[in-house]
Every structure is written in structure tokens, then in C-alpha cells.
Amino acid sequence: MAFERLELLSEHGCFGGVQRFYKHASRETGLPMRFGLFLPPQALGGKSVPVLTFLAGLTCTEETFAIKAGAQRTAAQLGLALLTPDTSPRGAGVDSEDHHWDFGVGAGFYLDATRAPWSGHWRMESYLLQELLPAVVSEFNVDGARLGLFGHSMGGHGALTLALRHPGVFRSVSAFSPICAPAQCPWGRKAFTGYLGQDASTWGDHDACLLMALQPTAPYPLGILVDQGLADKYLVEQLHPEAFEAACAQAGQPLTLRRHEGYDHGYYFIASFVDDHLRHHAQALTD
């Protein structure tokens, strides 16, 4: 599967590899989509490398993680490609799409909306799984059998839920400050109501805690890594890592949940611990 009208927007040499940003026409969203791709020196030298996809949080773009996290140095050393999709469709002309949470919707939340007006373009789950990842594997020198997934905040929610909803696709998963129980928090309830409707029985398909509680065996026996800052202003009301910790214990899923004094919800926190996440994924992805 190849991209439709893939356009290279910019290219930057980076730690012996290359950081690129692309734009393409998406059949799943019906709109132009953008993504970033870091190819390590091993890929430029002809070796097929693992792909680690990072799902960003609210208000971010395909550039945010690439610019702010400082992940390319260690990714180059470990031989990991880094894929950074945009968080949501843009330019659909739907009210509040650029204001995100005015009505609880706008940012993609990494699901396929079923409720108008969002259902026409807000298909981020299908975009990622059915379009972007297969096209990246087809187009670039990367290994589709060695995929990892991680993310931050809304993207941490996406990483956990997509990894659980698509068993066998990803070898490894981790998250920074994820929205662990969206069906129980204001952000999640607003987004789910907007995208999926009032029937809360449909929300569990996109809630990491509820999905984990349904697992008959540990889906990621090598472990899941979650980092959470204790100075995060969203911790108590929105994130609920303790609920995910309990769900993992119930399912027998190994979880490393690290709580860090003095760290907030932003990219200084991510940059402080991103190398640990890259090494966590490399253990599962590099043979």
C-alpha cells in the first residue's frame, strides 16, 4: 500500500539520520494529513529498522515531539525509526475543530467517530492502523513486523487503547501521563459524547482500564511502561493512573508505573525520561 500524493515538506540531517516531515492525501479522513518521520543512520545505510510511533497530545502537531522531546539521538543509537502523526484531521470546516475542547471534541482522540458531524473525517484509528502505518512500511526502509507504540496525555490514551484493541500489531507499548480512564474523566466524557454519542456502553471500547480488565491473559508479557509526574495539574481529575494500575494487576499484566516528584504534564517531563522509553521499546523491537 503506497501513499497517495506524498509530498516532502522539509528534511533535516539529525544525529547521522534524517528528520523529515510529509503531507499526503488521506483516503480514511478525506483530508490532507501530515506526519513526521525520523530515519536513523542504519535505515539510510540500507538496513530495515523497527518503527516506534508516538501519538501526541492535545494542541500538538506532527512536529511537537520531533522538536521538543530530544529523542533522535538515542533513536539513532538504537536504530529506531520514529513516526509522529498529526493528532487529528484539519481543515474540515467543522465548528470548534481548531478550538479543541470548546464542545469536548476537535482533537482526534485516536478513535473513529460514529456521530455527525465528526464521523465524516474523524477516523484516526483507521487512519493510523489501516493507512499510515501500512504506507510507511511500504514506502520506507522499515520493518512492519517490529512496531512499537507510545504517546503522551491524549496520545498516551491512544497508545494504550490501540495497543489493546489490535493484538499482535504492536510488540511494545508505553505512555507518558496517559488519560487512563477516559470514561471516568471530564476530558474523556466530553470527547466520547461528541464522537460516539450519549450511550456510555459504547465508550468502553476506547477506555484503557476497561479494555485491560477484559484481557484473559497479559497482552504484553514483556511489560508496559508508564511515567507520571506528581506535579501534573491534570493528575487527579483527568488521568487516573491508579485505575490502570489496578486493571493491569487484575489481568496479570506486568506494569512499571513510575511516579516522579516535581514533574508536570509538559515536554520537559517527556524529555527527561524519553530515553528510558526508547530503550524499553528497543528491548522488544531489536532482534
PDB file of C-alpha atoms in Angstrom:
ATOM      1  CA  MET A   1       0.000   0.000   0.000  1.00  0.00           C
ATOM      2  CA  ALA A   2       1.512   3.303  -1.087  1.00  0.00           C
ATOM      3  CA  PHE A   3       0.714   6.888  -0.229  1.00  0.00           C
ATOM      4  CA  GLU A   4      -1.485   8.973  -2.442  1.00  0.00           C
ATOM      5  CA  ARG A   5       0.419  12.105  -3.450  1.00  0.00           C
ATOM      6  CA  LEU A   6       3.132  12.008  -0.778  1.00  0.00           C
ATOM      7  CA  GLU A   7       4.810  15.419  -0.512  1.00  0.00           C
ATOM      8  CA  LEU A   8       8.083  16.026   1.312  1.00  0.00           C
ATOM      9  CA  LEU A   9       7.717  19.298   3.228  1.00  0.00           C
ATOM     10  CA  SER A  10      11.156  19.503   4.828  1.00  0.00           C
ATOM     11  CA  GLU A  11      14.233  17.416   5.573  1.00  0.00           C
ATOM     12  CA  HIS A  12      16.876  17.904   8.265  1.00  0.00           C
ATOM     13  CA  GLY A  13      20.074  15.973   8.975  1.00  0.00           C
ATOM     14  CA  CYS A  14      19.925  14.712  12.568  1.00  0.00           C
ATOM     15  CA  PHE A  15      22.432  12.511  14.501  1.00  0.00           C
ATOM     16  CA  GLY A  16      23.568  10.741  11.351  1.00  0.00           C
ATOM     17  CA  GLY A  17      19.984  10.125  10.252  1.00  0.00           C
ATOM     18  CA  VAL A  18      17.324  12.385   8.823  1.00  0.00           C
ATOM     19  CA  GLN A  19      14.219  14.054  10.236  1.00  0.00           C
ATOM     20  CA  ARG A  20      11.545  14.561   7.595  1.00  0.00           C
ATOM     21  CA  PHE A  21       8.042  15.980   7.507  1.00  0.00           C
ATOM     22  CA  TYR A  22       5.484  14.903   4.940  1.00  0.00           C
ATOM     23  CA  LYS A  23       1.996  15.718   3.725  1.00  0.00           C
ATOM     24  CA  HIS A  24      -0.314  13.350   1.886  1.00  0.00           C
ATOM     25  CA  ALA A  25      -3.910  12.930   0.784  1.00  0.00           C
ATOM     26  CA  SER A  26      -5.709  10.559   3.162  1.00  0.00           C
ATOM     27  CA  ARG A  27      -8.457   8.259   1.957  1.00  0.00           C
ATOM     28  CA  GLU A  28      -9.542   7.493   5.544  1.00  0.00           C
ATOM     29  CA  THR A  29     -10.018  11.068   6.727  1.00  0.00           C
ATOM     30  CA  GLY A  30     -10.775  12.554   3.316  1.00  0.00           C
ATOM     31  CA  LEU A  31      -8.384  15.408   4.100  1.00  0.00           C
ATOM     32  CA  PRO A  32      -4.677  16.187   3.788  1.00  0.00           C
ATOM     33  CA  MET A  33      -2.691  14.721   6.673  1.00  0.00           C
ATOM     34  CA  ARG A  34       0.842  15.397   7.892  1.00  0.00           C
ATOM     35  CA  PHE A  35       3.383  13.265   9.693  1.00  0.00           C
ATOM     36  CA  GLY A  36       6.999  13.345  10.787  1.00  0.00           C
ATOM     37  CA  LEU A  37       9.463  10.519  10.262  1.00  0.00           C
ATOM     38  CA  PHE A  38      12.948  10.181  11.747  1.00  0.00           C
ATOM     39  CA  LEU A  39      15.057   7.613   9.917  1.00  0.00           C
ATOM     40  CA  PRO A  40      18.191   6.591  11.841  1.00  0.00           C
ATOM     41  CA  PRO A  41      21.548   6.131  10.106  1.00  0.00           C
ATOM     42  CA  GLN A  42      21.004   2.379   9.975  1.00  0.00           C
ATOM     43  CA  ALA A  43      17.957   2.878   7.727  1.00  0.00           C
ATOM     44  CA  LEU A  44      19.847   5.274   5.478  1.00  0.00           C
ATOM     45  CA  GLY A  45      22.540   2.601   5.208  1.00  0.00           C
ATOM     46  CA  GLY A  46      20.070   0.067   3.850  1.00  0.00           C
ATOM     47  CA  LYS A  47      19.013  -1.814   6.998  1.00  0.00           C
ATOM     48  CA  SER A  48      15.323  -2.403   7.691  1.00  0.00           C
ATOM     49  CA  VAL A  49      14.679  -0.908  11.125  1.00  0.00           C
ATOM     50  CA  PRO A  50      11.834  -1.053  13.692  1.00  0.00           C
ATOM     51  CA  VAL A  51       9.237   1.730  13.765  1.00  0.00           C
ATOM     52  CA  LEU A  52       8.205   3.398  17.014  1.00  0.00           C
ATOM     53  CA  THR A  53       5.084   5.554  16.620  1.00  0.00           C
ATOM     54  CA  PHE A  54       4.484   8.435  19.020  1.00  0.00           C
ATOM     55  CA  LEU A  55       0.937   9.742  19.484  1.00  0.00           C
ATOM     56  CA  ALA A  56       0.961  13.348  20.669  1.00  0.00           C
ATOM     57  CA  GLY A  57      -1.489  15.090  22.966  1.00  0.00           C
ATOM     58  CA  LEU A  58      -3.996  17.903  22.788  1.00  0.00           C
ATOM     59  CA  THR A  59      -2.925  21.014  20.798  1.00  0.00           C
ATOM     60  CA  CYS A  60       0.148  19.243  19.341  1.00  0.00           C
ATOM     61  CA  THR A  61       1.080  18.619  15.710  1.00  0.00           C
ATOM     62  CA  GLU A  62       3.339  16.206  13.847  1.00  0.00           C
ATOM     63  CA  GLU A  63       6.283  18.479  14.733  1.00  0.00           C
ATOM     64  CA  THR A  64       5.884  18.786  18.512  1.00  0.00           C
ATOM     65  CA  PHE A  65       7.547  15.578  19.659  1.00  0.00           C
ATOM     66  CA  ALA A  66      10.257  15.773  16.993  1.00  0.00           C
ATOM     67  CA  ILE A  67      11.218  19.299  18.055  1.00  0.00           C
ATOM     68  CA  LYS A  68      10.742  19.164  21.841  1.00  0.00           C
ATOM     69  CA  ALA A  69      11.417  15.633  23.103  1.00  0.00           C
ATOM     70  CA  GLY A  70      15.055  15.239  22.047  1.00  0.00           C
ATOM     71  CA  ALA A  71      14.512  11.594  21.132  1.00  0.00           C
ATOM     72  CA  GLN A  72      16.528  11.381  17.911  1.00  0.00           C
ATOM     73  CA  ARG A  73      19.974  10.965  19.497  1.00  0.00           C
ATOM     74  CA  THR A  74      19.063   7.759  21.347  1.00  0.00           C
ATOM     75  CA  ALA A  75      16.831   6.549  18.500  1.00  0.00           C
ATOM     76  CA  ALA A  76      19.837   6.847  16.196  1.00  0.00           C
ATOM     77  CA  GLN A  77      21.986   4.855  18.595  1.00  0.00           C
ATOM     78  CA  LEU A  78      19.337   2.145  18.957  1.00  0.00           C
ATOM     79  CA  GLY A  79      18.392   2.032  15.284  1.00  0.00           C
ATOM     80  CA  LEU A  80      14.754   3.045  15.737  1.00  0.00           C
ATOM     81  CA  ALA A  81      12.637   4.973  13.250  1.00  0.00           C
ATOM     82  CA  LEU A  82      10.266   7.469  14.897  1.00  0.00           C
ATOM     83  CA  LEU A  83       6.876   8.122  13.308  1.00  0.00           C
ATOM     84  CA  THR A  84       4.889  11.144  14.534  1.00  0.00           C
ATOM     85  CA  PRO A  85       1.437  11.605  13.001  1.00  0.00           C
ATOM     86  CA  ASP A  86      -0.649  14.719  13.486  1.00  0.00           C
ATOM     87  CA  THR A  87      -3.253  14.405  16.234  1.00  0.00           C
ATOM     88  CA  SER A  88      -6.382  14.998  14.153  1.00  0.00           C
ATOM     89  CA  PRO A  89      -7.804  15.954  10.763  1.00  0.00           C
ATOM     90  CA  ARG A  90      -7.582  19.650   9.951  1.00  0.00           C
ATOM     91  CA  GLY A  91      -9.427  21.873   7.532  1.00  0.00           C
ATOM     92  CA  ALA A  92     -12.784  20.095   7.596  1.00  0.00           C
ATOM     93  CA  GLY A  93     -14.650  23.282   8.435  1.00  0.00           C
ATOM     94  CA  VAL A  94     -16.394  21.691  11.425  1.00  0.00           C
ATOM     95  CA  ASP A  95     -17.244  24.096  14.252  1.00  0.00           C
ATOM     96  CA  SER A  96     -14.668  24.092  17.097  1.00  0.00           C
ATOM     97  CA  GLU A  97     -12.163  21.810  15.363  1.00  0.00           C
ATOM     98  CA  ASP A  98      -9.459  24.412  15.936  1.00  0.00           C
ATOM     99  CA  HIS A  99     -10.650  25.180  19.458  1.00  0.00           C
ATOM    100  CA  HIS A 100     -10.445  21.543  20.538  1.00  0.00           C
ATOM    101  CA  TRP A 101     -12.385  21.421  23.787  1.00  0.00           C
ATOM    102  CA  ASP A 102     -14.986  24.186  23.409  1.00  0.00           C
ATOM    103  CA  PHE A 103     -17.538  21.414  22.874  1.00  0.00           C
ATOM    104  CA  GLY A 104     -15.477  18.486  24.043  1.00  0.00           C
ATOM    105  CA  VAL A 105     -14.365  17.485  20.557  1.00  0.00           C
ATOM    106  CA  GLY A 106     -11.935  18.620  17.894  1.00  0.00           C
ATOM    107  CA  ALA A 107      -8.726  16.792  18.785  1.00  0.00           C
ATOM    108  CA  GLY A 108      -8.748  13.312  17.289  1.00  0.00           C
ATOM    109  CA  PHE A 109      -8.590  11.178  20.464  1.00  0.00           C
ATOM    110  CA  TYR A 110      -7.305   8.326  18.257  1.00  0.00           C
ATOM    111  CA  LEU A 111     -10.678   6.753  17.539  1.00  0.00           C
ATOM    112  CA  ASP A 112     -13.183   6.595  14.669  1.00  0.00           C
ATOM    113  CA  ALA A 113     -16.109   8.909  15.383  1.00  0.00           C
ATOM    114  CA  THR A 114     -19.578   7.473  14.791  1.00  0.00           C
ATOM    115  CA  ARG A 115     -21.608  10.650  15.341  1.00  0.00           C
ATOM    116  CA  ALA A 116     -22.140  13.533  12.904  1.00  0.00           C
ATOM    117  CA  PRO A 117     -20.567  15.894  12.071  1.00  0.00           C
ATOM    118  CA  TRP A 118     -17.362  14.214  13.193  1.00  0.00           C
ATOM    119  CA  SER A 119     -17.870  10.794  11.601  1.00  0.00           C
ATOM    120  CA  GLY A 120     -17.060  12.029   8.109  1.00  0.00           C
ATOM    121  CA  HIS A 121     -13.418  12.887   8.801  1.00  0.00           C
ATOM    122  CA  TRP A 122     -12.526  11.964  12.404  1.00  0.00           C
ATOM    123  CA  ARG A 123     -11.241   8.437  11.680  1.00  0.00           C
ATOM    124  CA  MET A 124      -7.905   8.495  13.441  1.00  0.00           C
ATOM    125  CA  GLU A 125      -7.880   4.815  14.431  1.00  0.00           C
ATOM    126  CA  SER A 126      -8.461   3.673  10.857  1.00  0.00           C
ATOM    127  CA  TYR A 127      -6.070   6.308   9.559  1.00  0.00           C
ATOM    128  CA  LEU A 128      -3.252   5.070  11.775  1.00  0.00           C
ATOM    129  CA  LEU A 129      -3.822   1.330  11.526  1.00  0.00           C
ATOM    130  CA  GLN A 130      -5.229   0.917   8.037  1.00  0.00           C
ATOM    131  CA  GLU A 131      -3.462   3.695   6.157  1.00  0.00           C
ATOM    132  CA  LEU A 132      -0.462   5.454   7.698  1.00  0.00           C
ATOM    133  CA  LEU A 133       1.444   2.515   9.174  1.00  0.00           C
ATOM    134  CA  PRO A 134       0.998   0.220   6.142  1.00  0.00           C
ATOM    135  CA  ALA A 135       2.026   3.040   3.788  1.00  0.00           C
ATOM    136  CA  VAL A 136       5.116   3.923   5.845  1.00  0.00           C
ATOM    137  CA  VAL A 137       6.166   0.263   5.864  1.00  0.00           C
ATOM    138  CA  SER A 138       5.647   0.088   2.103  1.00  0.00           C
ATOM    139  CA  GLU A 139       7.369   3.376   1.271  1.00  0.00           C
ATOM    140  CA  PHE A 140      10.388   3.406   3.583  1.00  0.00           C
ATOM    141  CA  ASN A 141      13.097   1.032   4.751  1.00  0.00           C
ATOM    142  CA  VAL A 142      11.320  -0.058   7.932  1.00  0.00           C
ATOM    143  CA  ASP A 143      10.143  -3.404   9.321  1.00  0.00           C
ATOM    144  CA  GLY A 144       6.370  -3.834   9.634  1.00  0.00           C
ATOM    145  CA  ALA A 145       6.827  -6.844  11.906  1.00  0.00           C
ATOM    146  CA  ARG A 146       8.575  -4.711  14.533  1.00  0.00           C
ATOM    147  CA  LEU A 147       6.202  -1.932  15.552  1.00  0.00           C
ATOM    148  CA  GLY A 148       6.044  -0.136  18.900  1.00  0.00           C
ATOM    149  CA  LEU A 149       3.575   2.464  20.140  1.00  0.00           C
ATOM    150  CA  PHE A 150       3.802   5.202  22.758  1.00  0.00           C
ATOM    151  CA  GLY A 151       2.230   8.578  23.435  1.00  0.00           C
ATOM    152  CA  HIS A 152       1.510  11.445  25.793  1.00  0.00           C
ATOM    153  CA  SER A 153      -1.728  12.515  27.510  1.00  0.00           C
ATOM    154  CA  MET A 154      -4.466  12.093  24.876  1.00  0.00           C
ATOM    155  CA  GLY A 155      -1.827  10.249  22.860  1.00  0.00           C
ATOM    156  CA  GLY A 156      -0.997   8.096  25.871  1.00  0.00           C
ATOM    157  CA  HIS A 157      -4.669   7.142  25.911  1.00  0.00           C
ATOM    158  CA  GLY A 158      -4.380   6.348  22.204  1.00  0.00           C
ATOM    159  CA  ALA A 159      -1.246   4.252  22.666  1.00  0.00           C
ATOM    160  CA  LEU A 160      -2.765   2.122  25.418  1.00  0.00           C
ATOM    161  CA  THR A 161      -6.154   1.643  23.767  1.00  0.00           C
ATOM    162  CA  LEU A 162      -4.881   0.954  20.238  1.00  0.00           C
ATOM    163  CA  ALA A 163      -2.301  -1.489  21.566  1.00  0.00           C
ATOM    164  CA  LEU A 164      -5.077  -3.349  23.384  1.00  0.00           C
ATOM    165  CA  ARG A 165      -7.611  -3.121  20.552  1.00  0.00           C
ATOM    166  CA  HIS A 166      -5.199  -4.501  17.938  1.00  0.00           C
ATOM    167  CA  PRO A 167      -3.450  -7.513  19.464  1.00  0.00           C
ATOM    168  CA  GLY A 168      -0.424  -8.713  17.557  1.00  0.00           C
ATOM    169  CA  VAL A 169       0.151  -5.468  15.668  1.00  0.00           C
ATOM    170  CA  PHE A 170       2.492  -3.871  18.210  1.00  0.00           C
ATOM    171  CA  ARG A 171       5.276  -5.601  20.093  1.00  0.00           C
ATOM    172  CA  SER A 172       5.659  -2.905  22.749  1.00  0.00           C
ATOM    173  CA  VAL A 173       3.729  -0.061  24.360  1.00  0.00           C
ATOM    174  CA  SER A 174       4.416   2.776  26.798  1.00  0.00           C
ATOM    175  CA  ALA A 175       2.957   6.148  27.761  1.00  0.00           C
ATOM    176  CA  PHE A 176       3.643   9.489  29.418  1.00  0.00           C
ATOM    177  CA  SER A 177       0.848  10.914  31.574  1.00  0.00           C
ATOM    178  CA  PRO A 178      -1.884   8.985  29.756  1.00  0.00           C
ATOM    179  CA  ILE A 179      -5.605   9.578  30.113  1.00  0.00           C
ATOM    180  CA  CYS A 180      -6.068   6.101  31.562  1.00  0.00           C
ATOM    181  CA  ALA A 181      -9.814   6.031  32.255  1.00  0.00           C
ATOM    182  CA  PRO A 182     -11.458   8.446  29.809  1.00  0.00           C
ATOM    183  CA  ALA A 183     -14.956   7.163  30.547  1.00  0.00           C
ATOM    184  CA  GLN A 184     -14.455   8.458  34.110  1.00  0.00           C
ATOM    185  CA  CYS A 185     -12.912  11.898  33.478  1.00  0.00           C
ATOM    186  CA  PRO A 186     -14.236  15.201  32.085  1.00  0.00           C
ATOM    187  CA  TRP A 187     -11.996  15.218  29.003  1.00  0.00           C
ATOM    188  CA  GLY A 188     -12.996  11.711  28.038  1.00  0.00           C
ATOM    189  CA  ARG A 189     -16.690  12.087  28.744  1.00  0.00           C
ATOM    190  CA  LYS A 190     -16.868  15.234  26.607  1.00  0.00           C
ATOM    191  CA  ALA A 191     -14.955  13.668  23.731  1.00  0.00           C
ATOM    192  CA  PHE A 192     -16.833  10.359  23.843  1.00  0.00           C
ATOM    193  CA  THR A 193     -20.205  12.120  23.972  1.00  0.00           C
ATOM    194  CA  GLY A 194     -19.238  14.226  20.964  1.00  0.00           C
ATOM    195  CA  TYR A 195     -17.683  11.463  18.901  1.00  0.00           C
ATOM    196  CA  LEU A 196     -19.638   8.368  19.990  1.00  0.00           C
ATOM    197  CA  GLY A 197     -22.897   9.709  21.456  1.00  0.00           C
ATOM    198  CA  GLN A 198     -24.647   9.600  24.820  1.00  0.00           C
ATOM    199  CA  ASP A 199     -24.727   5.804  25.135  1.00  0.00           C
ATOM    200  CA  ALA A 200     -21.884   5.202  27.595  1.00  0.00           C
ATOM    201  CA  SER A 201     -21.990   1.455  26.912  1.00  0.00           C
ATOM    202  CA  THR A 202     -20.069   2.158  23.692  1.00  0.00           C
ATOM    203  CA  TRP A 203     -17.315   4.074  25.435  1.00  0.00           C
ATOM    204  CA  GLY A 204     -15.590   1.060  26.978  1.00  0.00           C
ATOM    205  CA  ASP A 205     -14.144   0.068  23.606  1.00  0.00           C
ATOM    206  CA  HIS A 206     -11.855   3.088  23.917  1.00  0.00           C
ATOM    207  CA  ASP A 207     -11.049   3.063  27.637  1.00  0.00           C
ATOM    208  CA  ALA A 208      -7.696   1.516  28.565  1.00  0.00           C
ATOM    209  CA  CYS A 209      -8.808   0.439  32.040  1.00  0.00           C
ATOM    210  CA  LEU A 210     -11.951  -1.282  30.779  1.00  0.00           C
ATOM    211  CA  LEU A 211     -10.091  -2.898  27.873  1.00  0.00           C
ATOM    212  CA  MET A 212      -7.355  -4.210  30.165  1.00  0.00           C
ATOM    213  CA  ALA A 213      -9.894  -5.643  32.592  1.00  0.00           C
ATOM    214  CA  LEU A 214     -11.260  -7.811  29.757  1.00  0.00           C
ATOM    215  CA  GLN A 215      -7.910  -9.399  28.884  1.00  0.00           C
ATOM    216  CA  PRO A 216      -7.822 -13.161  29.590  1.00  0.00           C
ATOM    217  CA  THR A 217      -4.003 -13.145  29.750  1.00  0.00           C
ATOM    218  CA  ALA A 218      -1.308 -10.482  29.834  1.00  0.00           C
ATOM    219  CA  PRO A 219      -1.262  -8.952  26.317  1.00  0.00           C
ATOM    220  CA  TYR A 220       2.255  -7.527  26.728  1.00  0.00           C
ATOM    221  CA  PRO A 221       4.239 -10.024  28.803  1.00  0.00           C
ATOM    222  CA  LEU A 222       7.446  -8.005  28.449  1.00  0.00           C
ATOM    223  CA  GLY A 223       5.700  -5.201  30.340  1.00  0.00           C
ATOM    224  CA  ILE A 224       4.130  -1.783  29.839  1.00  0.00           C
ATOM    225  CA  LEU A 225       5.962   1.366  30.959  1.00  0.00           C
ATOM    226  CA  VAL A 226       4.050   4.433  32.188  1.00  0.00           C
ATOM    227  CA  ASP A 227       5.631   7.603  33.569  1.00  0.00           C
ATOM    228  CA  GLN A 228       3.565  10.120  35.523  1.00  0.00           C
ATOM    229  CA  GLY A 229       4.600  13.439  37.056  1.00  0.00           C
ATOM    230  CA  LEU A 230       3.228  14.135  40.517  1.00  0.00           C
ATOM    231  CA  ALA A 231       3.190  17.902  39.882  1.00  0.00           C
ATOM    232  CA  ASP A 232       0.882  17.336  36.910  1.00  0.00           C
ATOM    233  CA  LYS A 233      -2.144  19.627  37.373  1.00  0.00           C
ATOM    234  CA  TYR A 234      -4.345  17.141  35.495  1.00  0.00           C
ATOM    235  CA  LEU A 235      -3.368  14.090  37.529  1.00  0.00           C
ATOM    236  CA  VAL A 236      -6.267  13.845  39.979  1.00  0.00           C
ATOM    237  CA  GLU A 237      -9.167  14.939  37.799  1.00  0.00           C
ATOM    238  CA  GLN A 238      -8.233  13.670  34.346  1.00  0.00           C
ATOM    239  CA  LEU A 239      -5.549  10.951  34.251  1.00  0.00           C
ATOM    240  CA  HIS A 240      -6.265   8.221  36.872  1.00  0.00           C
ATOM    241  CA  PRO A 241      -3.102   6.081  36.533  1.00  0.00           C
ATOM    242  CA  GLU A 242      -4.078   4.207  39.698  1.00  0.00           C
ATOM    243  CA  ALA A 243      -7.112   2.817  37.852  1.00  0.00           C
ATOM    244  CA  PHE A 244      -4.911   1.453  35.074  1.00  0.00           C
ATOM    245  CA  GLU A 245      -2.534   0.033  37.679  1.00  0.00           C
ATOM    246  CA  ALA A 246      -5.439  -1.860  39.247  1.00  0.00           C
ATOM    247  CA  ALA A 247      -6.679  -3.116  35.874  1.00  0.00           C
ATOM    248  CA  CYS A 248      -3.214  -4.423  34.992  1.00  0.00           C
ATOM    249  CA  ALA A 249      -2.949  -6.188  38.336  1.00  0.00           C
ATOM    250  CA  GLN A 250      -6.315  -7.837  37.706  1.00  0.00           C
ATOM    251  CA  ALA A 251      -5.224  -9.031  34.241  1.00  0.00           C
ATOM    252  CA  GLY A 252      -1.761 -10.143  35.370  1.00  0.00           C
ATOM    253  CA  GLN A 253      -0.221  -7.584  33.016  1.00  0.00           C
ATOM    254  CA  PRO A 254       3.299  -6.515  34.072  1.00  0.00           C
ATOM    255  CA  LEU A 255       3.299  -2.749  34.502  1.00  0.00           C
ATOM    256  CA  THR A 256       6.036  -0.350  35.518  1.00  0.00           C
ATOM    257  CA  LEU A 257       4.245   2.795  36.708  1.00  0.00           C
ATOM    258  CA  ARG A 258       6.804   5.389  37.760  1.00  0.00           C
ATOM    259  CA  ARG A 259       5.648   8.430  39.716  1.00  0.00           C
ATOM    260  CA  HIS A 260       8.012  11.424  39.640  1.00  0.00           C
ATOM    261  CA  GLU A 261       8.053  14.215  42.216  1.00  0.00           C
ATOM    262  CA  GLY A 262       8.301  17.725  40.765  1.00  0.00           C
ATOM    263  CA  TYR A 263       7.406  16.905  37.156  1.00  0.00           C
ATOM    264  CA  ASP A 264       4.389  18.368  35.382  1.00  0.00           C
ATOM    265  CA  HIS A 265       2.434  17.494  32.224  1.00  0.00           C
ATOM    266  CA  GLY A 266       4.720  19.098  29.646  1.00  0.00           C
ATOM    267  CA  TYR A 267       7.613  18.274  27.371  1.00  0.00           C
ATOM    268  CA  TYR A 268      10.308  18.974  29.951  1.00  0.00           C
ATOM    269  CA  PHE A 269       8.931  15.875  31.656  1.00  0.00           C
ATOM    270  CA  ILE A 270       8.904  13.871  28.429  1.00  0.00           C
ATOM    271  CA  ALA A 271      12.447  14.951  27.527  1.00  0.00           C
ATOM    272  CA  SER A 272      13.658  13.875  30.976  1.00  0.00           C
ATOM    273  CA  PHE A 273      12.568  10.253  30.532  1.00  0.00           C
ATOM    274  CA  VAL A 274      12.168   9.659  26.793  1.00  0.00           C
ATOM    275  CA  ASP A 275      15.435   7.704  26.588  1.00  0.00           C
ATOM    276  CA  ASP A 276      14.051   5.171  29.070  1.00  0.00           C
ATOM    277  CA  HIS A 277      11.026   4.686  26.832  1.00  0.00           C
ATOM    278  CA  LEU A 278      13.149   4.225  23.725  1.00  0.00           C
ATOM    279  CA  ARG A 279      15.227   1.577  25.486  1.00  0.00           C
ATOM    280  CA  HIS A 280      12.051  -0.103  26.779  1.00  0.00           C
ATOM    281  CA  HIS A 281      10.815  -0.445  23.207  1.00  0.00           C
ATOM    282  CA  ALA A 282      14.217  -1.423  21.803  1.00  0.00           C
ATOM    283  CA  GLN A 283      14.279  -4.474  24.080  1.00  0.00           C
ATOM    284  CA  ALA A 284      11.186  -5.786  22.313  1.00  0.00           C
ATOM    285  CA  LEU A 285      11.835  -4.453  18.818  1.00  0.00           C
ATOM    286  CA  THR A 286      15.523  -5.077  18.130  1.00  0.00           C
ATOM    287  CA  ASP A 287      16.451  -8.674  17.463  1.00  0.00           C
TER     288      ASP A 287
END
